Amino acid sequence: MESRAGSLSLRGGVLALDFANTAGARDTTAPIEHLLAATDVVAWGTHAGSLDTEGAKRASAAIGTDREAARRVLRHAVQLRDAIYAAGAAIAHGNPPPAVDLKTLKDVAQRAMGTAELVPRAAGGYGLDFSQAPIEAALLGPIAWSAIELLATTPFERIKQCPAHDCGWLFLDTSKNNTRRWCDMATCGNRSKATRFRDRH
Ligand SMILES: [Zn+2]
């Protein structure tokens, strides 16, 4: 399978959930995985905006010359991604996030935060800047931090999972009445309508 990490739709509404959506159709016989190599993590970060051009260049150079570092980045990226997914999916179904996933999240954030700077943000207030951090922290720090902000500040009923069987993406429902059901009405919503129509006729 070919990775589309650098062009995936960003429907999660926040960085952490978009990152969780680098895999899909998890409960099917044909699960989808877009993080196949460390270069996919870099491609996704550039695409999603968590990594600037300079950071992407630095990361590409580092993982291109150090295979052990590349393997480690990929392993930790997938661990972080799966922890965000497990926590988000649990919350979306009204359950508490599993302790083991919260610990993974905290561990990644803790490692990365030691190398981050606290700087003013364009949107106001201050935020953590990982752009000068070592490669793994530069790649995963913004995502872990986004997940922690989500857990700390978002009403849990706003965190949802697309019910389409071959999707299962997580997203933040920002609709006025909290009524969004699908990650994307145009694709998952319509496909489901078409399936129901076919099943009835
Ligand atoms: Zn969907």
JSON list of N, CA and C in Angstrom, two decimals, residues 106-116 130 133-134 136-138 140-142 144:
[
{"chain": "A", "resi": 106, "resn": "LYS", "atom": "N", "xyz": [1.33, 11.24, 27.79]},
{"chain": "A", "resi": 106, "resn": "LYS", "atom": "CA", "xyz": [2.08, 12.05, 28.75]},
{"chain": "A", "resi": 106, "resn": "LYS", "atom": "C", "xyz": [3.58, 11.84, 28.58]},
{"chain": "A", "resi": 107, "resn": "ASP", "atom": "N", "xyz": [3.99, 10.60, 28.34]},
{"chain": "A", "resi": 107, "resn": "ASP", "atom": "CA", "xyz": [5.42, 10.31, 28.19]},
{"chain": "A", "resi": 107, "resn": "ASP", "atom": "C", "xyz": [6.01, 11.03, 26.97]},
{"chain": "A", "resi": 108, "resn": "VAL", "atom": "N", "xyz": [5.28, 10.98, 25.84]},
{"chain": "A", "resi": 108, "resn": "VAL", "atom": "CA", "xyz": [5.78, 11.65, 24.63]},
{"chain": "A", "resi": 108, "resn": "VAL", "atom": "C", "xyz": [5.84, 13.16, 24.86]},
{"chain": "A", "resi": 109, "resn": "ALA", "atom": "N", "xyz": [4.77, 13.71, 25.45]},
{"chain": "A", "resi": 109, "resn": "ALA", "atom": "CA", "xyz": [4.72, 15.15, 25.70]},
{"chain": "A", "resi": 109, "resn": "ALA", "atom": "C", "xyz": [5.84, 15.57, 26.64]},
{"chain": "A", "resi": 110, "resn": "GLN", "atom": "N", "xyz": [6.06, 14.77, 27.67]},
{"chain": "A", "resi": 110, "resn": "GLN", "atom": "CA", "xyz": [7.08, 15.10, 28.67]},
{"chain": "A", "resi": 110, "resn": "GLN", "atom": "C", "xyz": [8.47, 15.12, 28.04]},
{"chain": "A", "resi": 111, "resn": "ARG", "atom": "N", "xyz": [8.78, 14.09, 27.23]},
{"chain": "A", "resi": 111, "resn": "ARG", "atom": "CA", "xyz": [10.09, 14.05, 26.57]},
{"chain": "A", "resi": 111, "resn": "ARG", "atom": "C", "xyz": [10.27, 15.27, 25.67]},
{"chain": "A", "resi": 112, "resn": "ALA", "atom": "N", "xyz": [9.21, 15.60, 24.93]},
{"chain": "A", "resi": 112, "resn": "ALA", "atom": "CA", "xyz": [9.32, 16.69, 23.96]},
{"chain": "A", "resi": 112, "resn": "ALA", "atom": "C", "xyz": [9.37, 18.06, 24.62]},
{"chain": "A", "resi": 113, "resn": "MET", "atom": "N", "xyz": [8.61, 18.23, 25.71]},
{"chain": "A", "resi": 113, "resn": "MET", "atom": "CA", "xyz": [8.50, 19.55, 26.35]},
{"chain": "A", "resi": 113, "resn": "MET", "atom": "C", "xyz": [9.81, 20.05, 26.91]},
{"chain": "A", "resi": 114, "resn": "GLY", "atom": "N", "xyz": [10.68, 19.12, 27.29]},
{"chain": "A", "resi": 114, "resn": "GLY", "atom": "CA", "xyz": [11.97, 19.50, 27.84]},
{"chain": "A", "resi": 114, "resn": "GLY", "atom": "C", "xyz": [12.81, 20.31, 26.86]},
{"chain": "A", "resi": 115, "resn": "THR", "atom": "N", "xyz": [12.48, 20.22, 25.57]},
{"chain": "A", "resi": 115, "resn": "THR", "atom": "CA", "xyz": [13.29, 20.88, 24.56]},
{"chain": "A", "resi": 115, "resn": "THR", "atom": "C", "xyz": [12.50, 22.00, 23.84]},
{"chain": "A", "resi": 116, "resn": "ALA", "atom": "N", "xyz": [11.29, 22.27, 24.32]},
{"chain": "A", "resi": 116, "resn": "ALA", "atom": "CA", "xyz": [10.45, 23.29, 23.66]},
{"chain": "A", "resi": 116, "resn": "ALA", "atom": "C", "xyz": [10.65, 24.67, 24.28]},
{"chain": "A", "resi": 130, "resn": "PHE", "atom": "N", "xyz": [8.16, 23.88, 19.19]},
{"chain": "A", "resi": 130, "resn": "PHE", "atom": "CA", "xyz": [9.07, 22.74, 19.11]},
{"chain": "A", "resi": 130, "resn": "PHE", "atom": "C", "xyz": [10.00, 22.84, 17.91]},
{"chain": "A", "resi": 133, "resn": "ALA", "atom": "N", "xyz": [13.59, 22.11, 18.44]},
{"chain": "A", "resi": 133, "resn": "ALA", "atom": "CA", "xyz": [13.85, 20.92, 19.27]},
{"chain": "A", "resi": 133, "resn": "ALA", "atom": "C", "xyz": [14.50, 19.82, 18.44]},
{"chain": "A", "resi": 134, "resn": "PRO", "atom": "N", "xyz": [15.08, 18.81, 19.09]},
{"chain": "A", "resi": 134, "resn": "PRO", "atom": "CA", "xyz": [15.60, 17.65, 18.36]},
{"chain": "A", "resi": 134, "resn": "PRO", "atom": "C", "xyz": [14.48, 17.03, 17.50]},
{"chain": "A", "resi": 136, "resn": "GLU", "atom": "N", "xyz": [12.82, 14.21, 16.86]},
{"chain": "A", "resi": 136, "resn": "GLU", "atom": "CA", "xyz": [11.62, 13.51, 17.31]},
{"chain": "A", "resi": 136, "resn": "GLU", "atom": "C", "xyz": [10.66, 14.45, 18.05]},
{"chain": "A", "resi": 137, "resn": "ALA", "atom": "N", "xyz": [11.22, 15.34, 18.85]},
{"chain": "A", "resi": 137, "resn": "ALA", "atom": "CA", "xyz": [10.37, 16.30, 19.57]},
{"chain": "A", "resi": 137, "resn": "ALA", "atom": "C", "xyz": [9.74, 17.29, 18.60]},
{"chain": "A", "resi": 138, "resn": "ALA", "atom": "N", "xyz": [10.50, 17.69, 17.57]},
{"chain": "A", "resi": 138, "resn": "ALA", "atom": "CA", "xyz": [9.96, 18.62, 16.58]},
{"chain": "A", "resi": 138, "resn": "ALA", "atom": "C", "xyz": [8.78, 17.99, 15.83]},
{"chain": "A", "resi": 140, "resn": "LEU", "atom": "N", "xyz": [6.88, 15.13, 16.93]},
{"chain": "A", "resi": 140, "resn": "LEU", "atom": "CA", "xyz": [5.78, 14.59, 17.73]},
{"chain": "A", "resi": 140, "resn": "LEU", "atom": "C", "xyz": [5.31, 15.53, 18.84]},
{"chain": "A", "resi": 141, "resn": "GLY", "atom": "N", "xyz": [6.17, 16.48, 19.24]},
{"chain": "A", "resi": 141, "resn": "GLY", "atom": "CA", "xyz": [5.80, 17.40, 20.32]},
{"chain": "A", "resi": 141, "resn": "GLY", "atom": "C", "xyz": [4.51, 18.17, 20.05]},
{"chain": "A", "resi": 142, "resn": "PRO", "atom": "N", "xyz": [4.38, 18.82, 18.89]},
{"chain": "A", "resi": 142, "resn": "PRO", "atom": "CA", "xyz": [3.15, 19.59, 18.62]},
{"chain": "A", "resi": 142, "resn": "PRO", "atom": "C", "xyz": [1.89, 18.72, 18.66]},
{"chain": "A", "resi": 144, "resn": "ALA", "atom": "N", "xyz": [1.49, 15.76, 20.40]},
{"chain": "A", "resi": 144, "resn": "ALA", "atom": "CA", "xyz": [1.21, 15.36, 21.79]},
{"chain": "A", "resi": 144, "resn": "ALA", "atom": "C", "xyz": [0.60, 16.53, 22.56]}
]
